CSV table of C-alpha atoms and ligand atoms in Angstrom, one decimal:
chain,number,residue,atom,x,y,z
A,1,MET,CA,69.0,139.0,105.3
A,2,THR,CA,65.8,139.9,103.5
A,3,GLU,CA,62.9,141.5,105.3
A,4,TRP,CA,59.7,139.6,106.0
A,5,SER,CA,56.4,141.4,106.2
A,6,ASN,CA,52.9,140.2,106.8
A,7,TRP,CA,50.0,140.7,104.3
A,8,SER,CA,49.1,144.2,105.5
A,9,GLY,CA,52.7,145.3,105.7
A,10,LYS,CA,52.1,146.5,109.2
A,11,GLN,CA,54.3,143.8,110.7
A,12,THR,CA,57.9,143.4,109.6
A,13,ASP,CA,61.0,141.6,110.7
A,14,ALA,CA,64.5,140.6,109.5
A,15,PRO,CA,65.0,136.9,109.8
A,16,ARG,CA,68.7,135.9,110.1
A,17,ARG,CA,68.1,132.8,107.9
A,18,ARG,CA,65.3,131.6,105.6
A,19,PHE,CA,64.5,128.1,104.5
A,20,ARG,CA,62.1,126.8,101.9
A,21,PRO,CA,62.1,123.1,102.4
A,22,SER,CA,60.5,120.6,99.9
A,23,SER,CA,60.9,117.4,101.9
A,24,GLU,CA,60.6,116.1,105.5
A,25,VAL,CA,64.4,115.9,105.6
A,26,GLU,CA,64.8,119.5,104.6
A,27,LEU,CA,62.1,120.5,107.1
A,28,ARG,CA,64.0,118.7,109.9
A,29,ASP,CA,67.3,120.3,108.8
A,30,ALA,CA,65.8,123.7,109.1
A,31,VAL,CA,64.8,123.1,112.7
A,32,LEU,CA,68.2,121.6,113.5
A,33,ASP,CA,69.9,124.6,111.9
A,34,ALA,CA,68.0,127.0,114.2
A,35,ALA,CA,69.0,124.8,117.2
A,36,THR,CA,72.7,125.4,116.5
A,37,ASP,CA,72.5,129.0,117.8
A,38,GLY,CA,69.1,129.0,119.5
A,39,SER,CA,67.5,131.3,116.8
A,40,PRO,CA,63.8,131.5,117.4
A,41,ILE,CA,61.9,129.6,114.6
A,42,ARG,CA,58.7,130.6,112.8
A,43,ALA,CA,57.2,128.4,110.2
A,44,ILE,CA,54.9,130.6,108.0
A,45,GLY,CA,52.0,130.0,105.7
A,46,ALA,CA,50.5,133.0,103.9
A,47,SER,CA,51.6,135.6,106.5
A,48,HIS,CA,48.0,136.8,106.7
A,49,SER,CA,48.1,137.2,110.5
A,50,HIS,CA,47.7,140.8,111.6
A,51,SER,CA,49.6,140.3,114.9
A,52,ARG,CA,53.3,139.4,115.2
A,53,VAL,CA,52.5,135.6,115.5
A,54,ALA,CA,54.5,134.9,112.3
A,55,ALA,CA,57.4,137.3,112.9
A,56,THR,CA,60.9,136.3,113.8
A,57,ASP,CA,64.4,137.7,113.6
A,58,GLY,CA,65.8,134.2,113.8
A,59,VAL,CA,64.9,131.3,111.4
A,60,LEU,CA,62.0,131.7,109.0
A,61,ILE,CA,60.7,128.5,107.4
A,62,GLU,CA,58.5,129.1,104.3
A,63,LEU,CA,56.2,126.3,103.3
A,64,ASP,CA,55.3,127.2,99.8
A,65,ASP,CA,57.2,124.2,98.4
A,66,TRP,CA,55.4,121.9,100.9
A,67,GLN,CA,51.8,121.8,99.6
A,68,GLY,CA,49.2,119.4,98.3
A,69,VAL,CA,46.7,116.8,99.3
A,70,VAL,CA,48.5,113.6,100.3
A,71,SER,CA,45.5,111.3,100.5
A,72,THR,CA,41.7,111.4,100.8
A,73,ASP,CA,39.4,108.8,102.4
A,74,ALA,CA,35.8,109.2,101.2
A,75,ASP,CA,34.5,106.5,103.6
A,76,GLU,CA,36.1,108.1,106.7
A,77,GLN,CA,35.4,111.6,105.3
A,78,SER,CA,39.0,112.8,105.9
A,79,ALA,CA,42.1,113.8,104.1
A,80,VAL,CA,45.8,114.3,104.9
A,81,VAL,CA,47.3,117.5,103.6
A,82,ARG,CA,50.7,119.1,103.6
A,83,SER,CA,51.0,121.9,106.1
A,84,GLY,CA,51.7,124.7,103.6
A,85,THR,CA,48.7,123.9,101.4
A,86,ARG,CA,46.5,127.0,100.9
A,87,ILE,CA,42.8,126.6,101.6
A,88,PHE,CA,42.0,127.5,98.0
A,89,GLN,CA,44.2,124.6,96.9
A,90,LEU,CA,42.0,122.1,98.8
A,91,GLY,CA,38.6,122.8,97.1
A,92,GLN,CA,39.1,120.9,93.8
A,93,PRO,CA,40.9,117.8,95.1
A,94,LEU,CA,38.6,117.3,98.0
A,95,HIS,CA,35.6,117.9,95.7
A,96,ALA,CA,36.9,115.2,93.3
A,97,ALA,CA,36.8,112.8,96.2
A,98,GLY,CA,33.2,113.9,97.1
A,99,LEU,CA,34.4,115.8,100.1
A,100,ALA,CA,34.6,119.4,101.5
A,101,LEU,CA,35.7,121.4,104.5
A,102,LYS,CA,32.9,121.8,107.1
A,103,ASN,CA,33.4,125.6,107.0
A,104,GLN,CA,35.8,128.2,105.8
A,105,GLY,CA,36.7,131.8,106.7
A,106,ASP,CA,36.1,135.0,104.8
A,107,ILE,CA,39.0,134.3,102.5
A,108,ASP,CA,40.8,131.1,101.3
A,109,LYS,CA,44.3,132.4,101.0
A,110,GLN,CA,45.6,131.0,104.3
A,111,SER,CA,47.7,127.9,104.7
A,112,ILE,CA,46.0,125.0,106.5
A,113,ALA,CA,48.7,125.0,109.3
A,114,GLY,CA,48.5,128.8,109.7
A,115,ALA,CA,44.7,128.8,109.8
A,116,THR,CA,44.6,126.0,112.4
A,117,ALA,CA,47.4,127.5,114.5
A,118,THR,CA,45.3,130.6,115.1
A,119,GLY,CA,41.8,129.1,115.4
A,120,THR,CA,40.7,130.6,112.0
A,121,HIS,CA,36.9,130.4,111.7
A,122,GLY,CA,34.0,131.2,109.5
A,123,THR,CA,30.4,131.9,110.6
A,124,GLY,CA,27.5,129.6,111.7
A,125,PRO,CA,26.1,128.7,115.1
A,126,THR,CA,26.5,125.0,114.4
A,127,LEU,CA,30.0,125.3,113.0
A,128,GLN,CA,33.4,125.4,114.9
A,129,ASN,CA,36.8,126.8,114.0
A,130,LEU,CA,39.2,125.0,111.7
A,131,SER,CA,41.4,123.7,114.6
A,132,ASN,CA,38.4,121.5,115.6
A,133,SER,CA,38.7,119.7,112.2
A,134,VAL,CA,42.2,118.5,112.9
A,135,GLN,CA,42.1,114.9,113.8
A,136,ALA,CA,45.9,114.1,113.8
A,137,MET,CA,49.1,116.0,113.0
A,138,ARG,CA,52.7,115.1,112.2
A,139,LEU,CA,55.2,117.7,113.4
A,140,ILE,CA,58.9,118.3,114.0
A,141,VAL,CA,59.5,119.3,117.6
A,142,ALA,CA,62.5,121.3,118.9
A,143,SER,CA,64.7,118.2,119.3
A,144,GLY,CA,64.3,117.5,115.6
A,145,ASP,CA,62.2,114.5,116.3
A,146,LEU,CA,59.3,113.8,113.9
A,147,VAL,CA,56.2,113.1,116.1
A,148,ASP,CA,52.7,111.9,115.2
A,149,CYS,CA,50.0,113.1,117.6
A,150,SER,CA,46.3,112.6,117.8
A,151,PRO,CA,43.7,112.2,120.6
A,152,ASP,CA,45.1,108.6,121.0
A,153,SER,CA,48.8,109.3,120.7
A,154,GLU,CA,50.5,112.1,122.6
A,155,PRO,CA,47.1,113.6,123.3
A,156,GLU,CA,48.4,116.6,125.2
A,157,LEU,CA,50.9,117.5,122.5
A,158,PHE,CA,48.0,117.1,120.0
A,159,GLU,CA,45.9,119.5,122.1
A,160,VAL,CA,48.6,122.2,121.8
A,161,ALA,CA,49.7,121.4,118.2
A,162,ARG,CA,46.2,121.7,116.7
A,163,HIS,CA,45.9,125.3,118.0
A,164,SER,CA,49.6,126.0,118.3
A,165,VAL,CA,50.1,129.7,117.6
A,166,GLY,CA,53.3,128.4,115.9
A,167,GLY,CA,54.7,127.6,119.4
A,168,VAL,CA,55.4,123.9,119.6
A,169,GLY,CA,57.0,122.7,116.4
A,170,VAL,CA,56.8,122.8,112.6
A,171,VAL,CA,53.7,121.1,111.4
A,172,VAL,CA,54.4,118.7,108.5
A,173,ASP,CA,51.1,117.1,107.7
A,174,VAL,CA,47.5,117.7,109.0
A,175,SER,CA,44.8,115.1,109.0
A,176,LEU,CA,41.4,116.8,108.6
A,177,ALA,CA,37.9,115.7,109.4
A,178,LEU,CA,35.7,116.6,106.5
A,179,ARG,CA,32.1,116.1,105.3
A,180,SER,CA,30.5,115.2,102.0
A,181,ALA,CA,30.6,117.8,99.3
A,182,TYR,CA,27.7,120.3,99.5
A,183,ARG,CA,26.1,123.2,97.7
A,184,LEU,CA,25.2,126.5,99.2
A,185,HIS,CA,22.6,129.2,98.3
A,186,GLU,CA,23.9,132.7,99.0
A,187,LYS,CA,21.7,135.7,99.6
A,188,GLN,CA,22.9,139.2,100.2
A,189,TRP,CA,20.9,142.3,101.3
A,190,LEU,CA,21.2,145.6,103.1
A,191,GLU,CA,19.3,146.3,106.3
A,192,SER,CA,19.4,148.8,109.2
A,193,PRO,CA,21.1,147.6,112.4
A,194,ASP,CA,17.9,148.1,114.4
A,195,ASP,CA,16.0,145.8,112.0
A,196,VAL,CA,18.8,143.2,112.0
A,197,PHE,CA,18.9,143.1,115.8
A,198,ALA,CA,15.1,142.9,116.1
A,199,ARG,CA,15.4,139.4,114.5
A,200,ILE,CA,19.1,138.5,115.2
A,201,ASP,CA,18.2,135.2,116.8
A,202,GLU,CA,16.0,134.2,113.9
A,203,LEU,CA,18.6,135.2,111.4
A,204,THR,CA,21.5,133.3,113.1
A,205,ALA,CA,19.4,130.2,113.9
A,206,ALA,CA,17.6,129.9,110.6
A,207,THR,CA,20.6,129.9,108.3
A,208,ARG,CA,23.7,127.7,108.2
A,209,HIS,CA,25.9,130.8,108.0
A,210,PHE,CA,24.8,134.3,108.7
A,211,GLU,CA,27.0,137.4,109.0
A,212,PHE,CA,27.0,141.1,108.4
A,213,PHE,CA,29.3,144.0,107.9
A,214,TRP,CA,28.1,147.2,109.6
A,215,MET,CA,29.2,150.2,107.6
A,216,PRO,CA,29.5,153.2,110.0
A,217,GLN,CA,29.2,155.9,107.4
A,218,ARG,CA,25.8,154.6,106.2
A,219,ASP,CA,24.8,153.1,109.5
A,220,ALA,CA,23.7,150.0,107.5
A,221,CYS,CA,24.4,146.3,107.6
A,222,ALA,CA,25.5,144.4,104.5
A,223,CYS,CA,24.0,141.0,105.4
A,224,LYS,CA,24.9,137.6,104.0
A,225,SER,CA,23.3,134.2,104.5
A,226,LEU,CA,24.3,130.8,103.2
A,227,ASP,CA,22.1,127.8,103.3
A,228,GLU,CA,22.6,124.2,102.1
A,229,THR,CA,20.7,123.3,99.0
A,230,ASP,CA,20.4,120.5,96.5
A,231,THR,CA,18.8,122.6,93.8
A,232,GLY,CA,19.4,125.7,91.7
A,233,PRO,CA,21.3,126.3,88.5
A,234,ASP,CA,24.7,128.0,89.0
A,235,PRO,CA,24.4,131.0,88.7
A,236,LEU,CA,20.8,131.8,89.4
A,237,PRO,CA,20.1,133.9,86.3
A,238,HIS,CA,17.3,136.1,87.5
A,239,LEU,CA,18.5,137.1,90.9
A,240,GLU,CA,21.0,139.8,91.3
A,241,HIS,CA,22.0,139.2,94.9
A,242,GLU,CA,21.8,135.4,95.0
A,243,ARG,CA,23.9,132.6,93.7
A,244,VAL,CA,24.3,128.8,94.2
A,245,GLY,CA,27.4,126.8,94.0
A,246,TRP,CA,29.7,124.3,95.7
A,247,SER,CA,30.8,125.3,99.2
A,248,HIS,CA,34.4,126.0,98.3
A,249,ASP,CA,33.3,128.4,95.5
A,250,ILE,CA,30.8,130.2,97.7
A,251,ILE,CA,32.0,130.6,101.2
A,252,SER,CA,35.1,132.7,100.7
A,253,SER,CA,35.3,136.2,99.3
A,254,ILE,CA,38.0,138.3,97.8
A,255,ARG,CA,39.5,140.8,100.3
A,256,ASP,CA,42.3,142.6,98.5
A,257,VAL,CA,42.0,146.1,100.0
A,258,LYS,CA,44.8,146.0,102.6
A,259,HIS,CA,43.7,146.7,106.1
A,260,THR,CA,44.6,145.8,109.7
A,261,GLU,CA,42.2,144.1,112.1
A,262,MET,CA,41.3,143.4,115.7
A,263,GLU,CA,38.7,140.7,116.5
A,264,TYR,CA,37.2,139.5,119.7
A,265,SER,CA,35.0,136.5,120.6
A,266,VAL,CA,32.3,137.3,123.2
A,267,PRO,CA,29.7,135.0,124.7
A,268,ALA,CA,26.8,134.7,122.2
A,269,GLU,CA,24.3,136.2,124.5
A,270,LEU,CA,26.4,139.4,124.8
A,271,GLY,CA,26.9,139.8,121.1
A,272,PRO,CA,24.1,142.2,120.5
A,273,VAL,CA,24.9,144.5,123.5
A,274,CYS,CA,28.6,144.4,122.7
A,275,PHE,CA,27.8,145.5,119.1
A,276,ALA,CA,25.5,148.2,120.3
A,277,ALA,CA,28.2,149.6,122.6
A,278,LEU,CA,30.7,149.6,119.8
A,279,ARG,CA,28.3,151.2,117.3
A,280,GLU,CA,27.5,154.0,119.8
A,281,MET,CA,31.2,154.6,120.7
A,282,LEU,CA,32.3,154.6,117.0
A,283,GLN,CA,29.6,157.0,116.0
A,284,SER,CA,30.6,159.4,118.7
A,285,ASP,CA,34.4,159.1,118.9
A,286,PHE,CA,35.4,158.0,115.4
A,287,PRO,CA,32.8,159.7,113.1
A,288,ASP,CA,35.2,159.5,110.1
A,289,LEU,CA,35.8,155.7,110.3
A,290,GLN,CA,35.6,154.3,106.8
A,291,TRP,CA,36.0,150.6,107.8
A,292,PRO,CA,33.2,148.2,108.9
A,293,LEU,CA,32.6,146.0,111.9
A,294,GLU,CA,32.0,142.3,111.0
A,295,TYR,CA,29.6,140.2,113.1
A,296,ARG,CA,29.7,136.4,113.0
A,297,THR,CA,28.8,133.4,115.1
A,298,LEU,CA,30.8,130.3,116.2
A,299,ARG,CA,29.8,127.1,117.9
A,300,ALA,CA,31.3,126.3,121.4
A,301,ASP,CA,34.1,123.8,121.6
A,302,ASP,CA,36.5,122.4,124.2
A,303,LEU,CA,40.0,123.3,122.8
A,304,TRP,CA,42.3,124.7,125.4
A,305,ILE,CA,42.9,128.1,123.8
A,306,SER,CA,40.1,128.3,121.3
A,307,THR,CA,38.2,131.6,121.6
A,308,ALA,CA,35.0,129.6,121.7
A,309,THR,CA,36.1,127.2,124.4
A,310,GLY,CA,33.2,126.5,126.8
A,311,ARG,CA,30.7,128.9,125.3
A,312,GLU,CA,28.6,129.7,122.3
A,313,THR,CA,30.2,132.7,120.6
A,314,VAL,CA,29.8,135.8,118.6
A,315,THR,CA,32.9,137.3,116.9
A,316,ILE,CA,33.1,141.0,116.1
A,317,SER,CA,36.0,142.5,114.2
A,318,ALA,CA,37.1,146.1,113.7
A,319,HIS,CA,39.2,147.1,110.8
A,320,GLN,CA,41.5,150.1,110.1
A,321,ASP,CA,43.3,151.6,107.1
A,322,ILE,CA,46.9,150.6,106.9
A,323,ALA,CA,48.0,154.2,106.3
A,324,LEU,CA,46.5,155.2,109.7
A,325,ASP,CA,47.6,154.6,113.3
A,326,ASP,CA,45.3,151.8,114.3
A,327,ARG,CA,46.0,152.0,118.0
A,328,PRO,CA,43.4,154.6,119.0
A,329,LEU,CA,40.6,152.8,117.3
A,330,PHE,CA,41.7,149.3,118.5
A,331,GLU,CA,42.2,150.5,122.1
A,332,ALA,CA,38.8,152.0,122.2
A,333,CYS,CA,37.2,148.8,120.8
A,334,GLU,CA,39.2,146.6,123.1
A,335,ALA,CA,38.0,148.5,126.2
A,336,ILE,CA,34.4,147.5,125.1
A,337,PHE,CA,35.4,143.9,124.2
A,338,ARG,CA,36.9,143.5,127.7
A,339,GLN,CA,33.7,144.7,129.3
A,340,HIS,CA,31.9,141.9,127.5
A,341,HIS,CA,34.3,139.1,128.5
A,342,GLY,CA,36.0,139.1,125.1
A,343,ARG,CA,38.8,136.8,124.0
A,344,PRO,CA,41.1,138.1,121.2
A,345,HIS,CA,41.7,136.3,118.0
A,346,TRP,CA,45.1,134.6,118.0
A,347,GLY,CA,46.1,136.0,114.6
A,348,LYS,CA,44.9,139.6,115.0
A,349,VAL,CA,45.8,142.7,116.9
A,350,HIS,CA,45.2,142.9,120.7
A,351,TYR,CA,47.0,144.4,123.7
A,352,GLN,CA,46.4,141.7,126.3
A,353,THR,CA,49.2,140.3,128.5
A,354,GLY,CA,49.8,136.7,129.2
A,355,ARG,CA,48.5,137.1,132.7
A,356,GLU,CA,45.3,138.6,131.4
A,357,LEU,CA,44.9,135.9,128.8
A,358,ALA,CA,45.3,133.3,131.5
A,359,GLU,CA,42.1,134.7,133.2
A,360,LEU,CA,40.2,134.0,130.0
A,361,TYR,CA,41.0,130.4,129.5
A,362,PRO,CA,40.6,127.6,132.1
A,363,HIS,CA,43.5,125.6,130.4
A,364,TYR,CA,45.8,128.4,129.5
A,365,VAL,CA,48.5,127.3,132.0
A,366,ASP,CA,48.2,123.7,130.7
A,367,TRP,CA,48.8,124.9,127.2
A,368,TRP,CA,52.0,126.5,128.3
A,369,ARG,CA,53.1,123.5,130.5
A,370,VAL,CA,52.8,121.2,127.5
A,371,ARG,CA,54.5,123.7,125.1
A,372,ASP,CA,57.4,124.2,127.5
A,373,ALA,CA,57.8,120.4,128.0
A,374,HIS,CA,58.3,119.9,124.3
A,375,ASP,CA,60.5,123.0,123.8
A,376,PRO,CA,62.5,123.5,127.0
A,377,ASP,CA,65.1,125.8,125.3
A,378,GLY,CA,62.4,128.0,123.8
A,379,LEU,CA,63.3,127.5,120.1
A,380,PHE,CA,59.7,128.2,119.1
A,381,LEU,CA,59.3,131.1,121.7
A,382,THR,CA,59.6,134.3,119.7
A,383,PRO,CA,59.5,137.6,121.7
A,384,TYR,CA,55.8,138.0,120.7
A,385,LEU,CA,54.8,134.6,121.9
A,386,ALA,CA,56.9,135.0,125.1
A,387,SER,CA,55.0,138.2,125.8
A,388,LEU,CA,51.8,136.0,126.1
A,389,ARG,CA,53.3,133.7,128.7
A,390,PRO,CA,51.1,133.7,131.9
B,401,FAD,C1,42.2,139.4,104.4
B,401,FAD,C2,42.2,138.5,105.7
B,401,FAD,C3,41.0,137.8,106.0
B,401,FAD,C4,41.0,137.0,107.1
B,401,FAD,N1,39.8,136.3,107.3
B,401,FAD,C5,39.7,135.6,108.5
B,401,FAD,C6,38.5,134.9,108.8
B,401,FAD,O1,37.5,134.9,108.1
B,401,FAD,N2,38.5,134.2,109.9
B,401,FAD,C7,39.5,134.1,110.8
B,401,FAD,O2,39.4,133.5,111.9
B,401,FAD,N3,40.7,134.7,110.5
B,401,FAD,C8,40.8,135.4,109.4
B,401,FAD,N4,42.0,136.0,109.0
B,401,FAD,C9,43.2,135.8,109.9
B,401,FAD,C10,43.9,134.5,109.3
B,401,FAD,O3,43.1,133.5,109.0
B,401,FAD,C11,44.9,134.0,110.4
B,401,FAD,O4,45.7,135.0,110.8
B,401,FAD,C12,45.7,132.8,109.8
B,401,FAD,O5,46.6,132.4,110.8
B,401,FAD,C13,46.5,133.2,108.6
B,401,FAD,O6,47.0,132.0,108.0
B,401,FAD,P1,48.5,132.0,107.3
B,401,FAD,O7,48.7,130.8,106.6
B,401,FAD,O8,48.7,133.3,106.7
B,401,FAD,O9,49.4,131.9,108.7
B,401,FAD,P2,50.6,132.9,109.1
B,401,FAD,O10,50.1,134.2,109.4
B,401,FAD,O11,51.7,132.7,108.1
B,401,FAD,O12,51.0,132.2,110.5
B,401,FAD,C14,50.1,132.1,111.5
B,401,FAD,C15,50.7,131.3,112.7
B,401,FAD,O13,50.7,129.9,112.2
B,401,FAD,C16,52.0,129.4,112.4
B,401,FAD,N5,52.3,128.4,111.3
B,401,FAD,C17,52.1,128.5,110.0
B,401,FAD,N6,52.5,127.4,109.4
B,401,FAD,C18,53.0,126.6,110.3
B,401,FAD,C19,53.5,125.3,110.3
B,401,FAD,N7,53.7,124.6,109.2
B,401,FAD,N8,53.9,124.7,111.5
B,401,FAD,C20,53.8,125.4,112.6
B,401,FAD,N9,53.3,126.7,112.7
B,401,FAD,C21,52.9,127.2,111.6
B,401,FAD,C22,52.9,130.6,112.3
B,401,FAD,O14,54.2,130.4,112.9
B,401,FAD,C23,52.1,131.7,113.0
B,401,FAD,O15,52.3,131.5,114.4
B,401,FAD,C24,42.1,136.9,107.9
B,401,FAD,C25,43.3,137.5,107.6
B,401,FAD,C26,43.3,138.4,106.5
B,401,FAD,C27,44.6,139.1,106.2
């Protein structure tokens, strides 16, 4: 029995058995092994979730030996990839086929199955989260059956599987909708929050990706914009805070200072007032806070449990040092997010109950109905996931 911990070290567990499959047969055997004594299963990617979504004391299935691009289709602008493939492993092979992900998050260390399971997203008012790029999935459900699902085949299972929170099976392969390879021009600058919000609509609408980190100690915003470009040497030699490169080299950053995080999605029109309320509260109640708030945008979609379902969205995240108790900060932030109709990120810290979450999503009960139908004995229902049942 070896202990599991997530990236930050704030979440730990002691799985009874661990598997590291390298074939579909071994993946299936791991699921069937869990079924022998009803041990709750978690398949894990990079364990980068801040919440307990990846934790289990039952059977842990690590997918580090189940990685790689299986095929690409330049005409259809799509690719099939193994579920354990890390996002940084996609850049080069997709680029060689003239393809790229439509968007990426802040980092590229996550696995594709982990990222899609939690609705991982980047920033941009025309860009949706990664679960929206899934066009088909192959997974092993609780019975041990291998099932292919898509909008045309097992559509309800597909709806749950593409944003699964690990709850409906072990994903084997993911078929992704992509776009042609593209270059981005990055600009970074510092600006006061008042100046940023005086032109926030212009900043978000005028660039493909806009985001900022507000640093409470300096009361300043570290802003970043990325725009598509066909020009520019790489790097731009004369500009200190600008660079140009292929999307997979530009979008993600290195975030290696360990922290823990809460993130909420609020309706886009409430983003500025929600940020203002957080800024005021943090300045008055947490004057020593060293960690920033991050402000991003996300296009509306119609996935059952996407935090952007049915509404254009602003996402705001709060961070805390792993050596500190994060609860006072996160509870204070969550109170403000709740006042602004916030929906919590599926891979980050929150304190909402299943009944409360059901109020936030028109199809929350449907998601659970389909999940339960495919896993009646609760093999994929860890205590954490069960706590989110409506
Ligand atoms: C430094 C850092 C930066 C981050 N930046 C962003 C960001 O920019 N945007 C954003 O939205 N989020 C961000 N996150 C959150 C992160 O993207 C998500 O938590 C994501 O789920 C992590 O992917 P992972 O591969 O580590 O998944 P894990 O944490 O390992 O697992 C997440 C969930 O996916 C399930 N899962 C994994 N693989 C499979 C599989 N094969 N079959 C079935 N279920 C599976 C797990 O069971 C679990 O429920 C960040 C996290 C960190 C630590």
